[in-house]
Amino acid sequence: MWEIENALVFGRIVEARAEIANRLVALNHLPGLHAKERQDVSEALQALLSLEREDQRHKAAEIGKVVLEKVSSISARFAPQESEPA
C-alpha cells in the first residue's frame, strides 16, 4: 500500500515542479517584477524540497528494514548449531 502512495507522492512532486517551472517561464515573459509571486514560488520550491527529503528518508528506512529482515533470515542458517548429546 505504501509503495502505491509513495509513487503517487513522487508523481505529484514531479508534476508540481513542472508547473512551477512553467510558471517561472511565464513570469519571465510578463512585464513587471512580480516580487510577491516569485516569493510564493520560492516558498513552494522549498516545500517541495522538504517533501523530497522526507520521501528519501522514508525510502532509506524501508530499504534498511528489508535488508535487516533478509540478513536476519540468512543469519539463522549460519548460526552455530547446538551439538546433540552423545
XYZ file of C-alpha atoms in Angstrom:
86
model
C 0.000 0.000 0.000
C 2.758 2.452 0.945
C 4.524 1.817 -2.366
C 1.440 2.995 -4.246
C 1.079 6.077 -2.038
C 4.811 6.734 -2.318
C 4.637 6.567 -6.117
C 1.692 8.967 -6.091
C 3.541 11.426 -3.858
C 6.624 11.271 -6.072
C 4.459 11.781 -9.160
C 2.771 14.794 -7.582
C 6.137 16.285 -6.653
C 7.309 15.899 -10.260
C 4.081 17.490 -11.532
C 4.393 20.380 -9.080
C 7.985 21.009 -10.147
C 6.903 21.087 -13.798
C 4.092 23.535 -13.058
C 6.427 25.784 -11.083
C 8.949 25.732 -13.934
C 6.196 26.625 -16.412
C 5.067 29.498 -14.206
C 8.610 30.838 -13.873
C 8.968 30.823 -17.649
C 5.651 32.670 -17.962
C 6.718 35.241 -15.349
C 9.879 35.959 -17.291
C 7.738 36.923 -20.281
C 5.328 39.150 -18.350
C 6.130 42.796 -17.762
C 6.698 43.816 -14.157
C 8.689 42.404 -11.271
C 6.074 40.056 -9.746
C 8.009 40.013 -6.475
C 5.186 38.507 -4.416
C 4.591 35.666 -6.860
C 8.309 34.966 -7.133
C 8.445 34.755 -3.329
C 5.489 32.362 -3.350
C 7.195 30.232 -5.990
C 10.390 30.180 -3.932
C 8.434 29.026 -0.872
C 6.685 26.351 -2.931
C 10.054 25.053 -4.145
C 11.324 24.925 -0.551
C 8.242 22.935 0.450
C 8.852 20.502 -2.414
C 12.472 20.069 -1.353
C 11.279 19.266 2.148
C 8.841 16.678 0.787
C 11.555 15.140 -1.364
C 13.935 14.859 1.616
C 11.205 13.225 3.704
C 10.436 10.836 0.848
C 14.133 9.883 0.605
C 14.361 9.316 4.372
C 11.308 7.092 4.248
C 12.690 5.098 1.312
C 16.017 4.641 3.115
C 14.232 3.429 6.253
C 12.152 0.964 4.231
C 15.244 -0.357 2.450
C 17.022 -0.719 5.795
C 14.077 -2.653 7.196
C 14.043 -5.050 4.234
C 17.811 -5.581 4.437
C 17.610 -6.258 8.174
C 14.851 -8.817 7.627
C 16.876 -10.575 4.923
C 20.048 -10.589 6.998
C 18.114 -11.928 9.980
C 16.630 -14.755 7.925
C 20.000 -15.638 6.422
C 21.935 -15.410 9.688
C 19.736 -18.090 11.231
C 21.103 -20.548 8.671
C 24.686 -19.833 9.704
C 24.177 -19.712 13.455
C 26.154 -22.349 15.352
C 24.018 -25.357 15.988
C 23.947 -26.817 19.461
C 25.568 -30.205 19.337
C 23.309 -33.075 20.198
C 24.212 -35.022 23.333
C 26.055 -38.238 22.559
